[in-house]
Coordinates of C-alpha atoms and ligand atoms in Angstrom, one line a residue:
M13 CA 0.1 0.2 -0.1
K14 CA 2.9 2.3 1.0
T15 CA 4.6 1.9 -2.5
Y16 CA 1.2 2.2 -4.3
L17 CA 0.4 5.6 -2.6
R18 CA 4.0 6.6 -3.4
I19 CA 3.7 6.1 -7.1
I20 CA 0.5 7.8 -6.9
R21 CA 2.3 10.7 -5.5
Y22 CA 4.2 11.1 -8.6
A23 CA 1.1 12.4 -10.1
A24 CA 1.3 15.5 -8.2
P25 CA 0.6 18.3 -8.8
L26 CA -3.1 17.2 -8.8
G27 CA -4.5 20.7 -8.7
S28 CA -7.8 20.9 -10.1
L29 CA -7.3 17.7 -12.3
L30 CA -8.9 15.4 -9.6
P31 CA -11.9 17.4 -8.7
Q32 CA -12.6 17.6 -12.7
Y33 CA -11.9 13.9 -12.9
L34 CA -14.7 13.0 -10.2
V35 CA -17.1 15.2 -11.6
F36 CA -16.7 13.8 -15.2
A37 CA -16.7 10.5 -13.7
F38 CA -19.9 11.1 -11.7
L39 CA -21.8 12.6 -14.6
G40 CA -20.5 9.8 -17.1
V41 CA -22.0 7.4 -14.5
V42 CA -25.3 9.1 -13.8
F43 CA -25.9 9.7 -17.6
G44 CA -25.1 5.9 -18.1
L45 CA -27.7 4.8 -15.3
T46 CA -30.5 6.9 -16.7
N47 CA -30.7 4.7 -19.6
F48 CA -31.7 1.8 -17.4
I49 CA -34.0 3.7 -15.0
L50 CA -36.0 4.8 -18.2
L51 CA -36.9 1.1 -19.0
Q52 CA -39.5 0.9 -16.2
P53 CA -41.7 3.7 -17.3
L54 CA -41.1 2.5 -21.1
F55 CA -42.5 -1.2 -20.5
D56 CA -45.2 0.3 -18.0
V57 CA -46.3 2.9 -20.4
I58 CA -46.0 0.8 -24.0
F59 CA -47.4 -2.3 -22.4
E60 CA -50.1 -0.7 -20.5
Q61 CA -49.1 -1.9 -17.0
L62 CA -50.3 0.9 -15.2
G63 CA -53.5 1.2 -13.3
P64 CA -56.2 4.1 -13.5
E65 CA -54.6 5.9 -10.0
E66 CA -51.1 5.7 -11.4
L67 CA -52.2 7.3 -14.5
Q68 CA -53.8 9.9 -12.5
K69 CA -50.7 10.4 -10.4
Y70 CA -48.6 11.3 -13.4
V71 CA -50.9 13.9 -14.8
A72 CA -49.5 16.6 -13.1
L73 CA -45.9 17.6 -13.2
P74 CA -43.9 15.8 -10.2
P75 CA -42.4 18.5 -7.5
F76 CA -38.7 19.1 -8.0
E77 CA -36.4 16.9 -5.9
L78 CA -32.9 15.7 -6.5
S79 CA -33.7 11.8 -6.6
V80 CA -33.9 9.2 -9.0
E81 CA -37.6 8.7 -8.5
Y82 CA -37.9 12.0 -9.8
V83 CA -36.2 11.7 -13.0
K84 CA -38.4 8.6 -13.3
D85 CA -41.7 10.3 -12.4
L86 CA -40.9 13.2 -14.8
F87 CA -40.0 10.6 -17.5
Y88 CA -43.7 9.0 -16.8
H89 CA -45.5 12.3 -16.9
Y90 CA -43.9 13.0 -20.5
L91 CA -44.1 9.7 -21.8
I92 CA -47.9 9.4 -21.0
E93 CA -48.3 13.2 -22.3
F94 CA -46.6 12.0 -25.5
E95 CA -48.5 8.4 -25.8
K96 CA -51.8 10.6 -25.7
E97 CA -50.7 12.8 -28.3
Y98 CA -48.6 10.5 -30.6
G99 CA -49.4 7.0 -29.9
K100 CA -47.3 4.2 -28.9
F101 CA -45.3 4.5 -32.0
G102 CA -44.3 8.1 -31.4
T103 CA -43.5 7.3 -27.7
L104 CA -41.2 4.6 -28.7
G105 CA -39.4 7.0 -30.9
Y106 CA -39.4 9.5 -28.0
V107 CA -37.7 7.2 -25.8
C108 CA -35.2 6.2 -28.3
V109 CA -34.2 9.9 -28.7
V110 CA -33.9 10.4 -25.1
I111 CA -31.7 7.0 -24.3
V112 CA -29.4 8.1 -27.4
L113 CA -28.9 11.3 -26.0
S114 CA -28.1 10.1 -22.5
V115 CA -25.8 7.7 -23.9
F116 CA -24.1 10.3 -25.9
L117 CA -23.7 12.6 -22.7
A118 CA -22.6 9.5 -20.7
N119 CA -19.5 8.6 -23.1
L120 CA -18.7 12.3 -23.6
F121 CA -18.2 12.6 -20.0
R122 CA -16.6 9.3 -19.7
Y123 CA -14.4 10.4 -22.6
A124 CA -13.2 13.7 -20.9
S125 CA -12.6 11.9 -17.4
E126 CA -10.5 9.2 -19.2
V127 CA -8.2 12.0 -20.9
I128 CA -7.8 13.3 -17.5
L129 CA -6.6 10.2 -16.3
S130 CA -4.0 9.5 -19.2
I131 CA -2.3 12.9 -18.2
L132 CA -1.9 11.7 -14.8
K133 CA -0.6 8.4 -15.9
A134 CA 1.7 9.9 -18.5
R135 CA 3.0 12.1 -15.6
I136 CA 3.5 9.5 -13.2
V137 CA 5.7 7.5 -15.7
K138 CA 7.5 10.7 -16.6
N139 CA 8.4 11.9 -13.1
L140 CA 9.3 8.7 -11.9
R141 CA 11.8 7.9 -14.8
N142 CA 13.2 11.5 -14.5
D143 CA 13.8 10.7 -10.8
V144 CA 15.3 7.2 -11.2
F145 CA 17.3 8.7 -13.9
D146 CA 18.3 11.6 -11.4
R147 CA 19.2 9.1 -8.9
I148 CA 21.3 7.0 -10.9
S149 CA 23.5 9.7 -12.2
R150 CA 24.3 10.9 -8.6
L151 CA 24.9 7.5 -7.1
H152 CA 28.3 6.8 -6.2
I153 CA 30.7 4.7 -8.5
G154 CA 30.8 1.8 -5.9
Y155 CA 27.1 1.1 -6.8
F156 CA 27.5 0.3 -10.4
T157 CA 30.3 -2.4 -9.9
Q158 CA 28.0 -4.2 -6.8
E159 CA 24.6 -3.9 -9.2
R160 CA 24.6 -5.3 -12.5
K161 CA 24.2 -2.9 -15.4
G162 CA 21.5 -5.1 -17.0
D163 CA 19.6 -5.0 -13.6
I164 CA 19.8 -0.9 -13.5
L165 CA 18.6 -0.9 -17.3
S166 CA 15.9 -3.2 -16.9
R167 CA 14.7 -1.4 -13.7
L168 CA 14.6 1.8 -15.5
T169 CA 12.9 0.6 -18.5
N170 CA 10.7 -2.5 -18.1
D171 CA 9.9 -1.9 -14.2
V172 CA 9.0 1.7 -15.0
Q173 CA 6.9 0.5 -17.9
E174 CA 5.3 -2.3 -15.6
V175 CA 4.3 0.6 -13.4
E176 CA 2.7 2.4 -16.2
V177 CA 0.7 -0.4 -17.5
S178 CA -0.3 -1.7 -14.2
V179 CA -0.5 0.7 -11.2
A180 CA -1.1 3.9 -13.2
S181 CA -4.0 1.8 -15.2
S182 CA -5.5 1.0 -12.0
L183 CA -6.2 4.8 -11.2
K184 CA -9.2 4.5 -13.3
V185 CA -10.3 1.8 -11.4
I186 CA -9.5 3.0 -8.2
F187 CA -11.3 6.3 -8.6
K188 CA -14.0 5.4 -11.0
E189 CA -15.7 2.0 -10.1
P190 CA -16.2 2.9 -6.5
V191 CA -18.0 5.8 -7.8
T192 CA -20.1 3.5 -10.2
V193 CA -20.5 0.9 -7.4
I194 CA -21.8 3.4 -5.1
I195 CA -24.3 5.3 -7.2
Y196 CA -25.9 1.9 -8.5
F197 CA -26.1 0.4 -4.9
V198 CA -27.7 3.8 -3.7
T199 CA -30.0 3.2 -6.7
L200 CA -30.8 -0.2 -5.8
F201 CA -31.4 0.5 -2.1
Y202 CA -34.0 3.1 -3.4
M203 CA -35.7 0.4 -5.3
S204 CA -35.7 -2.2 -3.2
T205 CA -33.7 -2.4 0.4
Q206 CA -34.9 -5.8 1.3
L207 CA -33.5 -7.3 -1.8
T208 CA -30.3 -5.1 -1.7
L209 CA -29.6 -6.1 1.7
F210 CA -29.7 -9.6 0.9
T211 CA -27.2 -9.5 -2.1
V212 CA -24.5 -7.1 0.1
I213 CA -24.3 -10.0 2.2
V214 CA -23.3 -12.3 -0.6
L215 CA -20.6 -10.0 -1.9
P216 CA -18.0 -10.7 0.7
V217 CA -17.2 -14.5 -0.9
L218 CA -16.2 -12.6 -3.8
G219 CA -13.8 -10.6 -1.9
G220 CA -12.3 -13.6 0.1
I221 CA -11.6 -15.4 -3.3
I222 CA -9.8 -12.7 -5.1
S223 CA -7.5 -11.8 -2.3
E224 CA -6.1 -15.2 -2.1
I225 CA -5.4 -15.2 -6.0
V226 CA -3.8 -11.7 -5.4
R227 CA -1.5 -13.3 -2.7
R228 CA -0.2 -15.9 -5.2
L229 CA 0.2 -13.4 -7.9
K230 CA 2.9 -11.5 -5.7
K231 CA 5.2 -14.3 -5.3
S232 CA 5.5 -15.0 -9.4
A233 CA 5.7 -11.2 -10.2
T234 CA 9.0 -11.0 -8.1
E235 CA 10.4 -13.9 -9.9
S236 CA 9.4 -12.8 -13.0
Q237 CA 10.9 -9.5 -12.8
E238 CA 14.3 -10.9 -11.6
S239 CA 14.2 -13.2 -14.2
L240 CA 13.6 -10.6 -17.0
S241 CA 16.6 -8.4 -15.5
R242 CA 19.0 -11.4 -15.9
L243 CA 17.5 -11.6 -19.4
V244 CA 18.6 -8.0 -20.2
T245 CA 22.0 -8.5 -18.5
L246 CA 22.7 -11.2 -21.0
I247 CA 21.9 -9.1 -23.7
D248 CA 23.7 -6.3 -22.7
E249 CA 26.9 -8.6 -22.4
T250 CA 26.5 -10.1 -25.6
L251 CA 26.2 -6.7 -27.4
S252 CA 29.2 -5.4 -25.7
G253 CA 31.2 -8.9 -25.9
I254 CA 30.1 -9.8 -29.3
R255 CA 33.7 -9.9 -30.8
I256 CA 35.1 -12.1 -28.0
I257 CA 31.7 -14.4 -28.2
K258 CA 32.6 -15.1 -31.9
A259 CA 36.2 -15.1 -31.6
F260 CA 36.2 -18.0 -28.8
N261 CA 33.1 -19.9 -30.8
A262 CA 31.3 -19.2 -27.5
R263 CA 28.0 -18.4 -29.4
E264 CA 26.4 -21.7 -28.3
Y265 CA 27.4 -21.3 -24.9
V266 CA 25.9 -17.9 -24.8
A267 CA 22.7 -19.0 -26.5
N268 CA 22.1 -21.5 -24.4
K269 CA 22.4 -19.6 -21.2
F270 CA 19.8 -17.0 -22.7
S271 CA 17.6 -19.7 -23.8
K272 CA 17.6 -21.4 -20.6
E273 CA 16.6 -18.0 -18.9
N274 CA 14.3 -17.4 -21.6
D275 CA 12.7 -20.5 -20.7
F276 CA 12.3 -20.0 -17.2
Y277 CA 10.9 -16.5 -17.9
A278 CA 8.3 -18.0 -20.1
K279 CA 7.5 -20.5 -17.5
V280 CA 7.1 -17.9 -14.7
N281 CA 4.9 -15.7 -17.1
V282 CA 2.5 -18.7 -17.6
S283 CA 2.0 -19.6 -14.5
M284 CA 1.2 -16.1 -13.5
A285 CA -0.9 -15.5 -16.6
R286 CA -2.7 -18.8 -15.3
R287 CA -3.6 -17.1 -12.1
R288 CA -4.3 -13.5 -13.2
E289 CA -6.7 -14.8 -16.2
A290 CA -8.6 -16.7 -13.6
A291 CA -9.4 -13.9 -11.7
S292 CA -11.7 -12.9 -14.1
P293 CA -13.8 -15.9 -15.1
M294 CA -14.0 -16.8 -11.7
S295 CA -15.4 -13.5 -10.7
Q296 CA -17.8 -13.5 -13.7
L297 CA -19.3 -17.0 -12.7
L298 CA -19.6 -16.0 -9.3
G299 CA -21.4 -13.0 -10.3
V300 CA -23.8 -15.0 -12.5
L301 CA -24.4 -17.0 -9.5
I302 CA -25.2 -14.3 -7.3
V303 CA -27.5 -12.9 -9.7
A304 CA -29.2 -16.1 -10.1
V305 CA -29.5 -16.3 -6.3
I306 CA -31.2 -13.0 -6.1
L307 CA -33.4 -14.1 -9.3
M308 CA -34.6 -16.9 -7.0
Y309 CA -35.1 -15.0 -3.7
G310 CA -36.2 -11.8 -5.4
G311 CA -38.5 -13.6 -8.1
N312 CA -40.2 -15.1 -5.0
L313 CA -40.8 -12.1 -3.2
V314 CA -42.5 -10.3 -6.4
L315 CA -44.3 -13.5 -7.4
N316 CA -45.8 -13.5 -3.9
N317 CA -46.4 -9.8 -4.0
E318 CA -44.1 -9.4 -0.7
S319 CA -41.6 -6.8 -2.5
S320 CA -41.9 -3.2 -3.1
L321 CA -41.2 -4.0 -6.9
D322 CA -43.6 -5.0 -9.7
A323 CA -42.7 -7.1 -12.6
S324 CA -41.1 -4.5 -14.6
G325 CA -39.4 -2.6 -11.5
F326 CA -37.8 -6.1 -10.7
F327 CA -36.6 -6.6 -14.2
T328 CA -35.0 -3.3 -14.2
Y329 CA -33.3 -3.8 -10.6
L330 CA -31.8 -7.0 -12.3
I331 CA -30.6 -4.9 -15.2
I332 CA -29.1 -2.5 -13.0
Y333 CA -27.6 -5.0 -10.5
S334 CA -25.9 -6.8 -13.5
Q335 CA -24.2 -3.6 -14.2
I336 CA -22.5 -3.6 -10.8
L337 CA -20.6 -6.8 -11.4
P338 CA -18.6 -5.2 -14.3
P339 CA -17.1 -2.8 -12.2
F340 CA -16.4 -5.3 -9.6
K341 CA -14.8 -7.5 -12.2
E342 CA -12.6 -4.5 -12.9
I343 CA -11.7 -3.8 -9.4
S344 CA -10.6 -7.9 -9.2
R345 CA -8.6 -7.5 -12.5
A346 CA -7.0 -4.2 -11.1
I347 CA -5.8 -5.7 -8.2
S348 CA -4.1 -8.4 -9.6
S349 CA -2.5 -6.4 -12.1
V350 CA -1.4 -3.9 -9.7
Q351 CA 0.5 -6.6 -7.7
R352 CA 2.9 -7.0 -10.9
G353 CA 3.1 -3.3 -10.9
L354 CA 4.0 -3.1 -7.1
V355 CA 6.6 -5.4 -7.4
S356 CA 8.0 -3.3 -10.3
G357 CA 7.5 -0.1 -8.3
Q358 CA 9.6 -1.5 -5.4
R359 CA 12.5 -2.9 -7.6
V360 CA 12.2 1.2 -9.1
F361 CA 12.3 2.5 -5.7
D362 CA 15.2 0.4 -4.5
I363 CA 17.4 2.5 -7.0
V364 CA 15.9 5.6 -5.8
D365 CA 16.3 4.9 -2.0
A366 CA 20.1 3.4 -2.6
E367 CA 22.1 5.2 -0.1
R368 CA 24.4 7.7 -1.6
T369 CA 27.5 7.0 0.6
I370 CA 29.4 9.9 -1.0
K371 CA 27.5 13.0 -0.5
N372 CA 28.4 16.4 0.5
S373 CA 28.7 16.9 4.2
P374 CA 26.2 19.6 5.8
N375 CA 29.1 21.9 6.4
A376 CA 31.2 21.4 3.2
T377 CA 33.0 24.3 1.9
E378 CA 33.8 25.1 -1.7
V379 CA 37.4 24.9 -3.0
K380 CA 38.3 27.7 -5.3
S381 CA 41.8 27.3 -6.2
F382 CA 44.6 24.9 -6.2
E383 CA 47.4 26.3 -4.6
K384 CA 49.3 23.7 -2.2
G385 CA 48.8 20.2 -3.3
I386 CA 47.1 16.9 -2.6
H387 CA 48.5 14.9 0.8
F388 CA 47.6 11.0 1.4
N389 CA 47.7 10.9 5.0
K390 CA 47.9 6.9 6.1
V391 CA 45.3 6.1 3.9
S392 CA 43.9 2.6 3.8
F393 CA 41.0 1.5 1.6
A394 CA 38.9 -1.6 1.0
Y395 CA 36.4 -2.7 -1.3
E396 CA 33.9 -4.0 1.2
D397 CA 36.0 -6.8 3.0
V398 CA 39.0 -7.1 0.7
D399 CA 42.0 -4.6 1.8
V400 CA 43.5 -3.1 -1.4
L401 CA 45.5 0.0 0.0
K402 CA 47.0 0.0 3.3
N403 CA 48.7 2.8 4.9
I404 CA 49.4 5.1 2.0
D405 CA 51.5 8.4 2.8
L406 CA 51.7 10.4 -0.4
K407 CA 52.1 14.0 -1.1
V408 CA 51.5 15.6 -4.8
E409 CA 52.6 19.0 -4.6
K410 CA 51.1 21.7 -7.1
G411 CA 52.9 21.7 -10.0
K412 CA 54.4 18.2 -9.9
M413 CA 53.9 14.8 -11.7
V414 CA 53.6 11.8 -9.9
A415 CA 53.6 8.8 -11.5
L416 CA 51.9 5.3 -10.0
V417 CA 53.6 2.1 -11.5
G418 CA 53.5 -1.4 -10.3
P419 CA 52.3 -4.8 -11.0
S420 CA 48.4 -4.8 -11.9
G421 CA 45.9 -5.5 -9.3
G422 CA 48.2 -3.6 -7.0
G423 CA 45.8 -0.5 -6.4
K424 CA 46.9 1.8 -8.5
S425 CA 43.5 2.5 -10.1
T426 CA 41.9 2.4 -6.8
L427 CA 44.2 5.2 -5.5
A428 CA 43.6 7.5 -8.4
D429 CA 40.1 7.1 -7.8
L430 CA 40.1 8.3 -4.2
I431 CA 41.6 11.7 -5.5
P432 CA 37.7 12.7 -7.2
R433 CA 36.3 11.2 -4.2
F434 CA 34.6 8.4 -6.1
Y435 CA 35.3 6.4 -2.9
D436 CA 36.0 7.4 0.6
P437 CA 39.1 5.9 2.3
T438 CA 38.6 3.4 5.1
E439 CA 41.1 4.7 7.2
G440 CA 43.2 8.0 7.0
D441 CA 42.6 11.2 5.4
I442 CA 43.3 12.6 2.0
L443 CA 43.9 16.3 2.2
L444 CA 43.3 18.8 -0.7
E445 CA 44.9 22.5 0.4
G446 CA 45.1 21.1 4.0
K447 CA 41.6 20.2 4.1
P448 CA 40.1 16.4 4.1
L449 CA 38.2 15.5 1.1
R450 CA 35.2 14.7 3.0
D451 CA 34.8 18.3 4.1
L452 CA 35.1 19.7 0.7
D453 CA 31.9 20.2 -1.8
I454 CA 32.3 17.6 -4.6
E455 CA 31.4 19.4 -7.3
S456 CA 34.0 22.2 -6.8
L457 CA 36.6 19.4 -6.0
R458 CA 35.8 17.6 -9.0
S459 CA 35.9 20.8 -11.0
L460 CA 39.5 21.1 -10.5
M461 CA 40.3 17.6 -11.9
G462 CA 40.6 16.0 -15.5
I463 CA 40.5 12.4 -16.0
V464 CA 41.7 10.3 -18.9
T465 CA 41.3 6.9 -18.5
Q466 CA 42.5 3.5 -20.6
E467 CA 39.0 3.4 -22.1
S468 CA 38.1 6.5 -23.6
I469 CA 34.6 7.2 -22.7
L470 CA 32.7 8.7 -25.5
F471 CA 29.0 9.1 -25.9
N472 CA 26.9 8.6 -29.1
D473 CA 26.9 12.4 -30.1
T474 CA 28.8 14.8 -32.6
I475 CA 32.6 15.4 -32.0
F476 CA 32.2 18.9 -30.8
N477 CA 29.4 17.7 -28.1
N478 CA 31.7 15.2 -27.1
I479 CA 34.8 17.5 -26.2
A480 CA 32.6 20.3 -25.0
F481 CA 30.9 17.6 -22.6
G482 CA 32.3 19.3 -19.4
K483 CA 32.1 22.9 -20.5
P484 CA 28.5 23.5 -22.0
N485 CA 29.3 26.9 -22.9
A486 CA 32.1 26.5 -24.7
N487 CA 32.4 27.9 -28.4
Q488 CA 33.7 26.6 -31.6
N489 CA 37.2 28.4 -31.2
D490 CA 37.5 27.1 -27.5
V491 CA 36.8 23.4 -29.0
E492 CA 39.1 24.0 -32.0
E493 CA 41.9 25.1 -29.8
A494 CA 41.5 22.2 -27.5
A495 CA 41.4 19.6 -30.3
K496 CA 44.8 21.1 -31.8
I497 CA 46.6 20.7 -28.6
A498 CA 45.4 17.3 -28.2
N499 CA 46.6 16.5 -32.0
A500 CA 43.0 15.8 -33.2
H501 CA 42.3 18.8 -35.2
D502 CA 43.5 17.4 -38.3
F503 CA 41.8 14.0 -38.4
I504 CA 38.6 15.6 -37.1
L505 CA 38.5 17.6 -40.2
Q506 CA 39.0 14.9 -42.3
T507 CA 35.6 13.2 -41.0
E508 CA 32.7 13.4 -42.9
N509 CA 31.1 16.5 -41.1
G510 CA 34.1 17.6 -39.4
Y511 CA 33.0 18.8 -35.8
E512 CA 29.8 18.0 -36.3
T513 CA 30.3 14.4 -37.4
N514 CA 28.6 11.9 -35.1
I515 CA 31.0 9.4 -33.6
G516 CA 28.4 6.6 -33.1
D517 CA 27.9 4.5 -30.0
R518 CA 30.7 5.0 -27.8
G519 CA 32.9 6.6 -30.4
A520 CA 32.6 3.1 -32.4
K521 CA 33.5 5.1 -35.8
L522 CA 36.7 6.0 -34.5
S523 CA 40.1 4.3 -33.9
G524 CA 41.5 3.9 -30.5
G525 CA 44.0 6.8 -30.7
Q526 CA 41.3 9.0 -32.2
R527 CA 39.1 8.4 -29.4
Q528 CA 41.6 8.8 -26.9
R529 CA 42.8 12.2 -28.5
I530 CA 39.2 13.6 -28.2
S531 CA 38.9 12.3 -24.6
I532 CA 42.4 14.6 -24.2
A533 CA 40.9 17.6 -25.7
R534 CA 37.8 17.4 -23.6
A535 CA 40.3 17.6 -20.3
I536 CA 42.2 20.6 -22.2
L537 CA 39.1 22.4 -22.6
K538 CA 38.1 21.9 -19.2
N539 CA 41.4 23.2 -18.2
P540 CA 41.6 21.8 -14.6
P541 CA 44.6 22.3 -12.5
I542 CA 44.8 18.4 -11.3
L543 CA 45.0 15.7 -13.8
I544 CA 44.4 11.9 -13.6
L545 CA 45.7 9.7 -16.1
D546 CA 44.9 6.1 -15.9
E547 CA 46.7 4.1 -18.5
A548 CA 45.9 6.6 -20.8
T549 CA 48.1 5.1 -23.8
S550 CA 47.9 1.4 -22.9
A551 CA 45.3 0.3 -25.1
L552 CA 47.1 2.3 -28.4
D553 CA 49.6 1.0 -31.1
S554 CA 52.7 2.6 -31.0
E555 CA 52.0 4.9 -33.9
S556 CA 48.7 6.6 -32.3
E557 CA 50.6 6.3 -28.8
K558 CA 53.1 8.9 -30.3
L559 CA 50.5 11.2 -31.2
V560 CA 48.5 10.6 -28.0
Q561 CA 51.7 10.9 -25.9
E562 CA 52.3 14.5 -27.4
A563 CA 48.8 15.5 -26.8
L564 CA 49.3 14.4 -23.1
T565 CA 52.3 16.2 -22.8
N566 CA 50.7 19.3 -24.0
L567 CA 48.2 18.8 -21.6
M568 CA 50.4 18.3 -18.5
K569 CA 52.1 21.6 -19.1
N570 CA 51.7 23.6 -16.1
R571 CA 49.4 21.1 -14.3
T572 CA 49.6 18.8 -11.3
S573 CA 49.6 15.1 -12.5
V574 CA 48.8 11.8 -11.2
V575 CA 49.9 9.3 -13.8
I576 CA 49.6 5.7 -14.1
A577 CA 51.3 4.1 -16.5
H578 CA 52.2 0.8 -17.9
R579 CA 54.8 1.8 -20.4
L580 CA 57.4 3.1 -18.2
S581 CA 59.3 5.0 -20.7
T582 CA 56.5 7.7 -20.7
I583 CA 57.0 8.5 -17.1
Q584 CA 60.8 8.6 -16.5
H585 CA 60.8 12.4 -16.2
A586 CA 58.1 12.4 -13.5
D587 CA 59.1 14.2 -10.5
E588 CA 58.4 11.1 -8.1
I589 CA 57.8 7.7 -9.1
V590 CA 55.9 5.6 -6.6
V591 CA 56.1 2.0 -7.2
I592 CA 53.0 0.1 -5.5
Q593 CA 52.7 -3.5 -4.7
K594 CA 49.6 -5.3 -3.2
G595 CA 48.3 -2.0 -1.9
K596 CA 51.3 -0.8 -0.3
I597 CA 54.3 1.8 -1.2
I598 CA 57.4 -0.5 -1.7
E599 CA 59.7 2.1 -3.6
R600 CA 59.7 5.6 -4.4
G601 CA 62.1 8.3 -6.0
G602 CA 63.2 9.6 -9.2
H603 CA 63.8 7.2 -12.2
I604 CA 67.7 7.0 -11.9
D605 CA 67.7 6.7 -7.9
L606 CA 65.2 3.8 -8.4
I607 CA 67.3 2.2 -11.0
E608 CA 70.1 2.1 -8.7
K609 CA 68.4 0.9 -6.1
N610 CA 68.0 -2.2 -8.1
G611 CA 64.5 -3.2 -6.7
M612 CA 61.3 -3.8 -8.4
Y613 CA 61.4 -0.9 -10.5
K614 CA 64.3 -2.1 -12.2
K615 CA 62.9 -5.3 -12.5
L616 CA 59.8 -3.8 -14.3
N617 CA 61.8 -1.8 -16.5
E618 CA 64.1 -4.7 -17.5
M619 CA 61.0 -6.7 -18.4
Q620 CA 59.9 -4.4 -20.6
A621 CA 62.9 -3.9 -22.2
L622 CA 62.7 -7.3 -23.3
Ligands
ADP711 P1 45.8 -1.5 -10.4 O1 45.0 -0.4 -11.0 O2 47.2 -1.6 -9.6 O3 45.8 -2.7 -11.6 P2 43.0 -1.9 -8.9 O4 43.2 -0.4 -8.1 O5 42.3 -1.6 -10.1 O6 44.7 -2.3 -9.1 O7 42.8 -2.8 -8.3 C1 43.1 -3.5 -6.9 C2 42.5 -4.5 -6.3 O8 41.3 -3.9 -6.0 C3 42.4 -5.6 -7.1 O9 42.8 -6.8 -6.5 C4 41.2 -5.7 -7.8 O10 40.6 -7.0 -7.8 C5 40.4 -5.0 -6.6 N1 39.1 -4.1 -7.0 C6 39.1 -3.2 -8.0 N2 38.1 -2.8 -8.4 C7 37.0 -3.5 -7.4 C8 35.9 -3.1 -7.0 N3 35.0 -2.1 -7.7 N4 35.3 -3.9 -6.2 C9 35.9 -5.0 -5.4 N5 37.4 -5.3 -6.0 C10 37.8 -4.4 -6.5

């Protein structure tokens, strides 16, 4: 229920929409009901069922009151008048016109109310999707390694969709059907209290059966949603790893895995559909059963003249009663489909509620400039339980270049990730300008930094937009300047539309070196005082490495940089080289010192010389 209300709240602001909706829905129901109320007078007049006193009663106009009875009396009055003047055939025509008119009005109002509902529904889904997207982009980096990407994707697309088709669609049922049921019941009570009381007693049976079905549905819905997100993960992995899959002839393995999961998903869905589809025929059967019981009981009353209803009244009563059952059926169908939506809703809210472990402290201060340096003070770090960095002491002074080298898995990238505060150290502090990162405004901290990683992160957009990514107000000139420094200008001009060329998904239309130079141009344009280069040239062939290395050298001029390098030749001139192994600093110093030391650094150098 809490989840449901939370979803509904996304429809805000309701303002005048809800009252408008209720008025339209109410009028729709009332005009719908009018048709049935008119049936009794029609029968009575056309088939001459009225006695002389009754005929007398309707000669004068009935006194006005707001009731079903008034409408009926009014209709009797006009019908009798009409019949006197135009005969039975004319009366029939008159009734037909009235019926068509009231059906027209009923549908007009129904239409208006449906439109309002659609607005609310669209709004719920739009706001929900925005909210989830917003949260996702704010979540800390660690979240994305813990959760599978496919799962997140599936929540953002399928689950939001599910909320749309089930929960949002249930709005109609929630608001309208109860109104219908109440108005119809009031009418029925009015027609025959005794009979209606009797029927009210039978209804809870229907409710009991429906709630049992609902309980069972919820479990399957969870299973189904989880299976679907595993499917999406598989698809995502296959798409991004298609080369490897083909190269290793692993197509069958992947296909098997997929088809197994797909089978399971289908099975769960069928079993869920079995229950869901059972809900509606069951309630229909029960409905007919109830009508049959009323027919027996009420018919008896009428036949023995014990009821306030006469034959045509009873007939009308039954017709109106049968109109109550569809709303009940709708309600039961909605309840069962809402279960699926609620499971999805919960999965969506799991993301919305995911704790933001990296966030601004309440008294965070902005960093405006970078003058002193960065200081790792006895920093340790662990991913969950695995210790990755132990007791790191390191100073990166302004204007200096510090290189991190060492065997892979040693913790270099992790150390670099701590500087923009992608993670917080588990022990110790990182100080920038003498202040712990935790006390700094995150946005201002990150605005000091440019990051270039091994895999260039580009977006399916134009070259211009990819370069101007971190600086939305950059003009053509700025972008071109940055591209020139990054050795990218020439090849950009050779592309089809120059700076306006779309580079495809993740930059697929460019070579590795070109992608990397665009990433560097992006960093140059941002012009940050601090640079973090994580194996920026490792993925390149030596030809493009040269171009990229040149670009990097241009980029690093007059900046403070932390460089992770696999190719040691590129960092020989660093102010300090730090060798990290198994999370600890084992050697540090300049290139020549370290070679003389004859330790790990020298060993790494010799290995590369081979
Ligand atoms: P390097 O950059 O020196 O190759 P990393 O910093 O990437 O080393 O990794 C250091 C250690 O941390 C490795 O043992 C790796 O398995 C582990 N590790 C890296 N990222 C994560 C993560 N997101 N969750 C858990 N462990 C991780």
